[in-house]
Amino acid sequence: MTATISITESALLTALRAFLLGIVAGEVIRAQGNRAAMPVGDFCTMTPLFVTGLSTNRVTYTDPGSNPGTGNNGRSSRWDCQLDFYGPSAADHAATVATLIRTDYACEQFAASGVDMQPLYAGEPKQTTLINAEQQFENRWTVEFSAQFNPVVSTPQDFAAALTVAPASVDARFPT
């Protein structure tokens, strides 16, 4: 058994994408796809930025009665993701997302996703115009999104149901 993590980056992106598809028009895709043309019209890209630990590890153990069991190390973490909105409605979509992230609506949508993740906040929308391959300006607005999630990393752990202690006489001297 290798180490496993309970909440993957893919799960975080899927939950965020589902939220975005419910409130903005157009496609929502992961950024940094090689050899892929930009979609036409309104769309949003998601670029994971970093994960920051918010707590020390919490350790629990699962003993199934036979070896191996698991050692579970969890910690609260903050996940930051850059959202870039393109197209004629980019400014409106960025403002909508930046506003709704701070609401009960967003909390309920992320809770319904089944991923242990909740939005913390979003930065203010910024115009970050892009010059494309044809040297034309593309309308782009950027919002940085932050959420808390609580991943658990599980590793193999041996357990003992009973131990037998057998003292043995050792003829040894240890200097003081």
mmCIF file with all atom_site columns, C-alpha atoms in Angstrom:
data_model
loop_
_atom_site.group_PDB
_atom_site.id
_atom_site.type_symbol
_atom_site.label_atom_id
_atom_site.label_alt_id
_atom_site.label_comp_id
_atom_site.label_asym_id
_atom_site.label_entity_id
_atom_site.label_seq_id
_atom_site.pdbx_PDB_ins_code
_atom_site.Cartn_x
_atom_site.Cartn_y
_atom_site.Cartn_z
_atom_site.occupancy
_atom_site.B_iso_or_equiv
_atom_site.pdbx_formal_charge
_atom_site.auth_seq_id
_atom_site.auth_comp_id
_atom_site.auth_asym_id
_atom_site.auth_atom_id
_atom_site.pdbx_PDB_model_num
ATOM 1   C CA . MET A 1 1   ? 0.000   0.000   0.000   1.00 0.00 ? 1   MET A CA 1
ATOM 2   C CA . THR A 1 2   ? 1.357   3.412   -0.917  1.00 0.00 ? 2   THR A CA 1
ATOM 3   C CA . ALA A 1 3   ? 0.461   6.715   0.667   1.00 0.00 ? 3   ALA A CA 1
ATOM 4   C CA . THR A 1 4   ? -2.881  8.110   -0.514  1.00 0.00 ? 4   THR A CA 1
ATOM 5   C CA . ILE A 1 5   ? -4.467  11.542  -0.150  1.00 0.00 ? 5   ILE A CA 1
ATOM 6   C CA . SER A 1 6   ? -8.196  11.927  0.479   1.00 0.00 ? 6   SER A CA 1
ATOM 7   C CA . ILE A 1 7   ? -8.749  15.137  -1.518  1.00 0.00 ? 7   ILE A CA 1
ATOM 8   C CA . THR A 1 8   ? -6.914  15.441  -4.826  1.00 0.00 ? 8   THR A CA 1
ATOM 9   C CA . GLU A 1 9   ? -6.265  18.557  -6.877  1.00 0.00 ? 9   GLU A CA 1
ATOM 10  C CA . SER A 1 10  ? -8.601  17.084  -9.477  1.00 0.00 ? 10  SER A CA 1
ATOM 11  C CA . ALA A 1 11  ? -11.432 16.933  -6.901  1.00 0.00 ? 11  ALA A CA 1
ATOM 12  C CA . LEU A 1 12  ? -10.840 20.575  -5.905  1.00 0.00 ? 12  LEU A CA 1
ATOM 13  C CA . LEU A 1 13  ? -10.913 21.691  -9.551  1.00 0.00 ? 13  LEU A CA 1
ATOM 14  C CA . THR A 1 14  ? -14.052 19.638  -10.250 1.00 0.00 ? 14  THR A CA 1
ATOM 15  C CA . ALA A 1 15  ? -15.914 21.230  -7.303  1.00 0.00 ? 15  ALA A CA 1
ATOM 16  C CA . LEU A 1 16  ? -14.811 24.728  -8.322  1.00 0.00 ? 16  LEU A CA 1
ATOM 17  C CA . ARG A 1 17  ? -15.757 24.096  -11.964 1.00 0.00 ? 17  ARG A CA 1
ATOM 18  C CA . ALA A 1 18  ? -19.249 22.911  -10.960 1.00 0.00 ? 18  ALA A CA 1
ATOM 19  C CA . PHE A 1 19  ? -19.733 26.095  -8.932  1.00 0.00 ? 19  PHE A CA 1
ATOM 20  C CA . LEU A 1 20  ? -18.543 28.311  -11.797 1.00 0.00 ? 20  LEU A CA 1
ATOM 21  C CA . LEU A 1 21  ? -20.694 26.561  -14.420 1.00 0.00 ? 21  LEU A CA 1
ATOM 22  C CA . GLY A 1 22  ? -23.743 27.406  -12.315 1.00 0.00 ? 22  GLY A CA 1
ATOM 23  C CA . ILE A 1 23  ? -23.120 31.153  -12.386 1.00 0.00 ? 23  ILE A CA 1
ATOM 24  C CA . VAL A 1 24  ? -21.202 32.120  -15.564 1.00 0.00 ? 24  VAL A CA 1
ATOM 25  C CA . ALA A 1 25  ? -21.850 31.566  -19.252 1.00 0.00 ? 25  ALA A CA 1
ATOM 26  C CA . GLY A 1 26  ? -19.381 29.682  -21.416 1.00 0.00 ? 26  GLY A CA 1
ATOM 27  C CA . GLU A 1 27  ? -16.785 27.001  -20.880 1.00 0.00 ? 27  GLU A CA 1
ATOM 28  C CA . VAL A 1 28  ? -14.758 26.492  -17.690 1.00 0.00 ? 28  VAL A CA 1
ATOM 29  C CA . ILE A 1 29  ? -11.443 24.726  -18.296 1.00 0.00 ? 29  ILE A CA 1
ATOM 30  C CA . ARG A 1 30  ? -8.143  24.044  -16.582 1.00 0.00 ? 30  ARG A CA 1
ATOM 31  C CA . ALA A 1 31  ? -5.411  26.416  -17.743 1.00 0.00 ? 31  ALA A CA 1
ATOM 32  C CA . GLN A 1 32  ? -1.986  25.468  -19.017 1.00 0.00 ? 32  GLN A CA 1
ATOM 33  C CA . GLY A 1 33  ? -3.215  22.885  -21.518 1.00 0.00 ? 33  GLY A CA 1
ATOM 34  C CA . ASN A 1 34  ? -0.532  22.381  -24.130 1.00 0.00 ? 34  ASN A CA 1
ATOM 35  C CA . ARG A 1 35  ? -1.304  22.564  -27.851 1.00 0.00 ? 35  ARG A CA 1
ATOM 36  C CA . ALA A 1 36  ? -4.911  23.596  -27.248 1.00 0.00 ? 36  ALA A CA 1
ATOM 37  C CA . ALA A 1 37  ? -6.509  26.625  -28.857 1.00 0.00 ? 37  ALA A CA 1
ATOM 38  C CA . MET A 1 38  ? -8.361  29.112  -26.681 1.00 0.00 ? 38  MET A CA 1
ATOM 39  C CA . PRO A 1 39  ? -12.131 28.669  -26.823 1.00 0.00 ? 39  PRO A CA 1
ATOM 40  C CA . VAL A 1 40  ? -14.159 31.274  -28.682 1.00 0.00 ? 40  VAL A CA 1
ATOM 41  C CA . GLY A 1 41  ? -16.425 33.687  -26.794 1.00 0.00 ? 41  GLY A CA 1
ATOM 42  C CA . ASP A 1 42  ? -16.870 33.795  -23.042 1.00 0.00 ? 42  ASP A CA 1
ATOM 43  C CA . PHE A 1 43  ? -14.883 31.253  -21.032 1.00 0.00 ? 43  PHE A CA 1
ATOM 44  C CA . CYS A 1 44  ? -12.990 30.833  -17.772 1.00 0.00 ? 44  CYS A CA 1
ATOM 45  C CA . THR A 1 45  ? -9.673  29.136  -17.017 1.00 0.00 ? 45  THR A CA 1
ATOM 46  C CA . MET A 1 46  ? -8.592  27.775  -13.631 1.00 0.00 ? 46  MET A CA 1
ATOM 47  C CA . THR A 1 47  ? -4.894  27.782  -12.658 1.00 0.00 ? 47  THR A CA 1
ATOM 48  C CA . PRO A 1 48  ? -4.035  26.190  -9.289  1.00 0.00 ? 48  PRO A CA 1
ATOM 49  C CA . LEU A 1 49  ? -1.477  28.428  -7.557  1.00 0.00 ? 49  LEU A CA 1
ATOM 50  C CA . PHE A 1 50  ? -0.491  26.893  -4.222  1.00 0.00 ? 50  PHE A CA 1
ATOM 51  C CA . VAL A 1 51  ? -1.508  25.032  -1.069  1.00 0.00 ? 51  VAL A CA 1
ATOM 52  C CA . THR A 1 52  ? -0.724  26.520  2.341   1.00 0.00 ? 52  THR A CA 1
ATOM 53  C CA . GLY A 1 53  ? -0.995  24.540  5.579   1.00 0.00 ? 53  GLY A CA 1
ATOM 54  C CA . LEU A 1 54  ? -3.248  26.180  8.171   1.00 0.00 ? 54  LEU A CA 1
ATOM 55  C CA . SER A 1 55  ? -2.666  23.751  11.046  1.00 0.00 ? 55  SER A CA 1
ATOM 56  C CA . THR A 1 56  ? -0.303  21.137  12.346  1.00 0.00 ? 56  THR A CA 1
ATOM 57  C CA . ASN A 1 57  ? -1.021  17.505  11.572  1.00 0.00 ? 57  ASN A CA 1
ATOM 58  C CA . ARG A 1 58  ? -3.791  15.605  13.340  1.00 0.00 ? 58  ARG A CA 1
ATOM 59  C CA . VAL A 1 59  ? -2.923  11.924  13.543  1.00 0.00 ? 59  VAL A CA 1
ATOM 60  C CA . THR A 1 60  ? -5.450  9.096   13.858  1.00 0.00 ? 60  THR A CA 1
ATOM 61  C CA . TYR A 1 61  ? -5.109  5.366   13.339  1.00 0.00 ? 61  TYR A CA 1
ATOM 62  C CA . THR A 1 62  ? -7.385  2.752   11.823  1.00 0.00 ? 62  THR A CA 1
ATOM 63  C CA . ASP A 1 63  ? -6.869  -0.808  13.065  1.00 0.00 ? 63  ASP A CA 1
ATOM 64  C CA . PRO A 1 64  ? -8.944  -3.218  10.963  1.00 0.00 ? 64  PRO A CA 1
ATOM 65  C CA . GLY A 1 65  ? -7.940  -6.198  13.132  1.00 0.00 ? 65  GLY A CA 1
ATOM 66  C CA . SER A 1 66  ? -5.390  -7.498  10.633  1.00 0.00 ? 66  SER A CA 1
ATOM 67  C CA . ASN A 1 67  ? -2.241  -5.828  9.349   1.00 0.00 ? 67  ASN A CA 1
ATOM 68  C CA . PRO A 1 68  ? -1.698  -3.468  7.807   1.00 0.00 ? 68  PRO A CA 1
ATOM 69  C CA . GLY A 1 69  ? -3.989  -0.814  9.159   1.00 0.00 ? 69  GLY A CA 1
ATOM 70  C CA . THR A 1 70  ? -3.552  2.877   8.396   1.00 0.00 ? 70  THR A CA 1
ATOM 71  C CA . GLY A 1 71  ? -2.012  5.912   9.974   1.00 0.00 ? 71  GLY A CA 1
ATOM 72  C CA . ASN A 1 72  ? -3.952  9.013   8.964   1.00 0.00 ? 72  ASN A CA 1
ATOM 73  C CA . ASN A 1 73  ? -2.302  12.445  8.952   1.00 0.00 ? 73  ASN A CA 1
ATOM 74  C CA . GLY A 1 74  ? -4.653  15.337  8.285   1.00 0.00 ? 74  GLY A CA 1
ATOM 75  C CA . ARG A 1 75  ? -4.274  19.085  8.320   1.00 0.00 ? 75  ARG A CA 1
ATOM 76  C CA . SER A 1 76  ? -6.393  22.041  7.371   1.00 0.00 ? 76  SER A CA 1
ATOM 77  C CA . SER A 1 77  ? -5.054  23.734  4.247   1.00 0.00 ? 77  SER A CA 1
ATOM 78  C CA . ARG A 1 78  ? -5.779  26.744  2.058   1.00 0.00 ? 78  ARG A CA 1
ATOM 79  C CA . TRP A 1 79  ? -5.936  26.197  -1.702  1.00 0.00 ? 79  TRP A CA 1
ATOM 80  C CA . ASP A 1 80  ? -5.516  29.186  -4.001  1.00 0.00 ? 80  ASP A CA 1
ATOM 81  C CA . CYS A 1 81  ? -6.587  29.143  -7.626  1.00 0.00 ? 81  CYS A CA 1
ATOM 82  C CA . GLN A 1 82  ? -6.388  31.899  -10.238 1.00 0.00 ? 82  GLN A CA 1
ATOM 83  C CA . LEU A 1 83  ? -9.543  32.346  -12.299 1.00 0.00 ? 83  LEU A CA 1
ATOM 84  C CA . ASP A 1 84  ? -9.164  34.117  -15.637 1.00 0.00 ? 84  ASP A CA 1
ATOM 85  C CA . PHE A 1 85  ? -12.316 35.241  -17.430 1.00 0.00 ? 85  PHE A CA 1
ATOM 86  C CA . TYR A 1 86  ? -12.182 35.936  -21.175 1.00 0.00 ? 86  TYR A CA 1
ATOM 87  C CA . GLY A 1 87  ? -14.589 37.329  -23.725 1.00 0.00 ? 87  GLY A CA 1
ATOM 88  C CA . PRO A 1 88  ? -17.098 40.159  -23.977 1.00 0.00 ? 88  PRO A CA 1
ATOM 89  C CA . SER A 1 89  ? -18.602 39.382  -20.523 1.00 0.00 ? 89  SER A CA 1
ATOM 90  C CA . ALA A 1 90  ? -15.270 38.831  -18.724 1.00 0.00 ? 90  ALA A CA 1
ATOM 91  C CA . ALA A 1 91  ? -15.611 41.831  -16.368 1.00 0.00 ? 91  ALA A CA 1
ATOM 92  C CA . ASP A 1 92  ? -19.185 40.907  -15.428 1.00 0.00 ? 92  ASP A CA 1
ATOM 93  C CA . HIS A 1 93  ? -18.302 37.265  -14.805 1.00 0.00 ? 93  HIS A CA 1
ATOM 94  C CA . ALA A 1 94  ? -15.295 38.213  -12.647 1.00 0.00 ? 94  ALA A CA 1
ATOM 95  C CA . ALA A 1 95  ? -17.397 40.607  -10.569 1.00 0.00 ? 95  ALA A CA 1
ATOM 96  C CA . THR A 1 96  ? -20.159 37.993  -10.165 1.00 0.00 ? 96  THR A CA 1
ATOM 97  C CA . VAL A 1 97  ? -17.742 35.325  -8.939  1.00 0.00 ? 97  VAL A CA 1
ATOM 98  C CA . ALA A 1 98  ? -15.823 37.685  -6.622  1.00 0.00 ? 98  ALA A CA 1
ATOM 99  C CA . THR A 1 99  ? -19.125 38.728  -5.040  1.00 0.00 ? 99  THR A CA 1
ATOM 100 C CA . LEU A 1 100 ? -20.763 35.286  -4.743  1.00 0.00 ? 100 LEU A CA 1
ATOM 101 C CA . ILE A 1 101 ? -17.697 33.555  -3.234  1.00 0.00 ? 101 ILE A CA 1
ATOM 102 C CA . ARG A 1 102 ? -18.395 35.485  -0.016  1.00 0.00 ? 102 ARG A CA 1
ATOM 103 C CA . THR A 1 103 ? -21.985 34.263  0.353   1.00 0.00 ? 103 THR A CA 1
ATOM 104 C CA . ASP A 1 104 ? -24.013 31.444  1.856   1.00 0.00 ? 104 ASP A CA 1
ATOM 105 C CA . TYR A 1 105 ? -24.920 30.458  -1.691  1.00 0.00 ? 105 TYR A CA 1
ATOM 106 C CA . ALA A 1 106 ? -21.272 29.546  -2.414  1.00 0.00 ? 106 ALA A CA 1
ATOM 107 C CA . CYS A 1 107 ? -20.925 27.638  0.877   1.00 0.00 ? 107 CYS A CA 1
ATOM 108 C CA . GLU A 1 108 ? -24.037 25.585  0.095   1.00 0.00 ? 108 GLU A CA 1
ATOM 109 C CA . GLN A 1 109 ? -22.869 24.844  -3.463  1.00 0.00 ? 109 GLN A CA 1
ATOM 110 C CA . PHE A 1 110 ? -19.447 23.622  -2.323  1.00 0.00 ? 110 PHE A CA 1
ATOM 111 C CA . ALA A 1 111 ? -21.003 21.554  0.492   1.00 0.00 ? 111 ALA A CA 1
ATOM 112 C CA . ALA A 1 112 ? -23.262 19.878  -2.080  1.00 0.00 ? 112 ALA A CA 1
ATOM 113 C CA . SER A 1 113 ? -20.210 18.934  -4.185  1.00 0.00 ? 113 SER A CA 1
ATOM 114 C CA . GLY A 1 114 ? -19.237 16.188  -1.744  1.00 0.00 ? 114 GLY A CA 1
ATOM 115 C CA . VAL A 1 115 ? -15.670 17.533  -1.428  1.00 0.00 ? 115 VAL A CA 1
ATOM 116 C CA . ASP A 1 116 ? -14.562 18.640  2.057   1.00 0.00 ? 116 ASP A CA 1
ATOM 117 C CA . MET A 1 117 ? -13.949 22.197  0.839   1.00 0.00 ? 117 MET A CA 1
ATOM 118 C CA . GLN A 1 118 ? -15.358 25.629  1.667   1.00 0.00 ? 118 GLN A CA 1
ATOM 119 C CA . PRO A 1 119 ? -14.677 29.010  0.049   1.00 0.00 ? 119 PRO A CA 1
ATOM 120 C CA . LEU A 1 120 ? -12.772 31.495  2.200   1.00 0.00 ? 120 LEU A CA 1
ATOM 121 C CA . TYR A 1 121 ? -12.631 34.591  -0.014  1.00 0.00 ? 121 TYR A CA 1
ATOM 122 C CA . ALA A 1 122 ? -11.838 35.935  -3.457  1.00 0.00 ? 122 ALA A CA 1
ATOM 123 C CA . GLY A 1 123 ? -9.651  38.863  -4.404  1.00 0.00 ? 123 GLY A CA 1
ATOM 124 C CA . GLU A 1 124 ? -10.943 41.859  -6.267  1.00 0.00 ? 124 GLU A CA 1
ATOM 125 C CA . PRO A 1 125 ? -11.298 41.487  -10.053 1.00 0.00 ? 125 PRO A CA 1
ATOM 126 C CA . LYS A 1 126 ? -8.347  42.900  -12.012 1.00 0.00 ? 126 LYS A CA 1
ATOM 127 C CA . GLN A 1 127 ? -8.086  43.599  -15.711 1.00 0.00 ? 127 GLN A CA 1
ATOM 128 C CA . THR A 1 128 ? -5.153  41.560  -17.008 1.00 0.00 ? 128 THR A CA 1
ATOM 129 C CA . THR A 1 129 ? -5.387  42.091  -20.755 1.00 0.00 ? 129 THR A CA 1
ATOM 130 C CA . LEU A 1 130 ? -3.744  39.439  -22.908 1.00 0.00 ? 130 LEU A CA 1
ATOM 131 C CA . ILE A 1 131 ? -2.044  39.955  -26.273 1.00 0.00 ? 131 ILE A CA 1
ATOM 132 C CA . ASN A 1 132 ? -2.723  36.854  -28.378 1.00 0.00 ? 132 ASN A CA 1
ATOM 133 C CA . ALA A 1 133 ? -0.600  35.189  -31.063 1.00 0.00 ? 133 ALA A CA 1
ATOM 134 C CA . GLU A 1 134 ? -2.077  37.521  -33.697 1.00 0.00 ? 134 GLU A CA 1
ATOM 135 C CA . GLN A 1 135 ? -0.931  40.544  -31.627 1.00 0.00 ? 135 GLN A CA 1
ATOM 136 C CA . GLN A 1 136 ? -4.531  41.415  -30.771 1.00 0.00 ? 136 GLN A CA 1
ATOM 137 C CA . PHE A 1 137 ? -5.748  42.425  -27.326 1.00 0.00 ? 137 PHE A CA 1
ATOM 138 C CA . GLU A 1 138 ? -8.019  39.887  -25.611 1.00 0.00 ? 138 GLU A CA 1
ATOM 139 C CA . ASN A 1 139 ? -10.363 40.984  -22.831 1.00 0.00 ? 139 ASN A CA 1
ATOM 140 C CA . ARG A 1 140 ? -9.281  39.172  -19.647 1.00 0.00 ? 140 ARG A CA 1
ATOM 141 C CA . TRP A 1 141 ? -10.231 39.716  -16.000 1.00 0.00 ? 141 TRP A CA 1
ATOM 142 C CA . THR A 1 142 ? -8.568  37.815  -13.148 1.00 0.00 ? 142 THR A CA 1
ATOM 143 C CA . VAL A 1 143 ? -9.823  36.819  -9.695  1.00 0.00 ? 143 VAL A CA 1
ATOM 144 C CA . GLU A 1 144 ? -7.811  34.888  -7.113  1.00 0.00 ? 144 GLU A CA 1
ATOM 145 C CA . PHE A 1 145 ? -9.976  32.343  -5.267  1.00 0.00 ? 145 PHE A CA 1
ATOM 146 C CA . SER A 1 146 ? -9.112  30.827  -1.864  1.00 0.00 ? 146 SER A CA 1
ATOM 147 C CA . ALA A 1 147 ? -10.762 27.848  -0.199  1.00 0.00 ? 147 ALA A CA 1
ATOM 148 C CA . GLN A 1 148 ? -10.123 25.701  2.857   1.00 0.00 ? 148 GLN A CA 1
ATOM 149 C CA . PHE A 1 149 ? -9.942  21.944  2.500   1.00 0.00 ? 149 PHE A CA 1
ATOM 150 C CA . ASN A 1 150 ? -8.942  19.207  4.916   1.00 0.00 ? 150 ASN A CA 1
ATOM 151 C CA . PRO A 1 151 ? -6.920  16.478  3.201   1.00 0.00 ? 151 PRO A CA 1
ATOM 152 C CA . VAL A 1 152 ? -5.880  13.300  4.995   1.00 0.00 ? 152 VAL A CA 1
ATOM 153 C CA . VAL A 1 153 ? -2.797  11.346  3.912   1.00 0.00 ? 153 VAL A CA 1
ATOM 154 C CA . SER A 1 154 ? -3.037  7.642   4.783   1.00 0.00 ? 154 SER A CA 1
ATOM 155 C CA . THR A 1 155 ? -0.017  5.355   5.119   1.00 0.00 ? 155 THR A CA 1
ATOM 156 C CA . PRO A 1 156 ? 0.337   1.678   6.092   1.00 0.00 ? 156 PRO A CA 1
ATOM 157 C CA . GLN A 1 157 ? 0.563   1.086   9.848   1.00 0.00 ? 157 GLN A CA 1
ATOM 158 C CA . ASP A 1 158 ? 1.143   -2.211  11.652  1.00 0.00 ? 158 ASP A CA 1
ATOM 159 C CA . PHE A 1 159 ? -0.713  -2.983  14.874  1.00 0.00 ? 159 PHE A CA 1
ATOM 160 C CA . ALA A 1 160 ? -0.291  -5.599  17.578  1.00 0.00 ? 160 ALA A CA 1
ATOM 161 C CA . ALA A 1 161 ? -3.260  -7.220  19.304  1.00 0.00 ? 161 ALA A CA 1
ATOM 162 C CA . ALA A 1 162 ? -1.140  -8.944  21.950  1.00 0.00 ? 162 ALA A CA 1
ATOM 163 C CA . LEU A 1 163 ? 2.507   -8.941  22.947  1.00 0.00 ? 163 LEU A CA 1
ATOM 164 C CA . THR A 1 164 ? 4.538   -11.509 24.831  1.00 0.00 ? 164 THR A CA 1
ATOM 165 C CA . VAL A 1 165 ? 7.452   -10.221 26.871  1.00 0.00 ? 165 VAL A CA 1
ATOM 166 C CA . ALA A 1 166 ? 10.221  -12.717 27.568  1.00 0.00 ? 166 ALA A CA 1
ATOM 167 C CA . PRO A 1 167 ? 12.983  -11.280 29.774  1.00 0.00 ? 167 PRO A CA 1
ATOM 168 C CA . ALA A 1 168 ? 16.443  -12.562 28.949  1.00 0.00 ? 168 ALA A CA 1
ATOM 169 C CA . SER A 1 169 ? 19.444  -12.420 31.234  1.00 0.00 ? 169 SER A CA 1
ATOM 170 C CA . VAL A 1 170 ? 22.258  -10.504 29.620  1.00 0.00 ? 170 VAL A CA 1
ATOM 171 C CA . ASP A 1 171 ? 25.752  -10.774 31.010  1.00 0.00 ? 171 ASP A CA 1
ATOM 172 C CA . ALA A 1 172 ? 26.969  -7.306  30.109  1.00 0.00 ? 172 ALA A CA 1
ATOM 173 C CA . ARG A 1 173 ? 28.536  -4.388  31.897  1.00 0.00 ? 173 ARG A CA 1
ATOM 174 C CA . PHE A 1 174 ? 27.974  -0.801  30.933  1.00 0.00 ? 174 PHE A CA 1
ATOM 175 C CA . PRO A 1 175 ? 30.471  1.828   32.070  1.00 0.00 ? 175 PRO A CA 1
ATOM 176 C CA . THR A 1 176 ? 29.082  4.831   33.887  1.00 0.00 ? 176 THR A CA 1
#
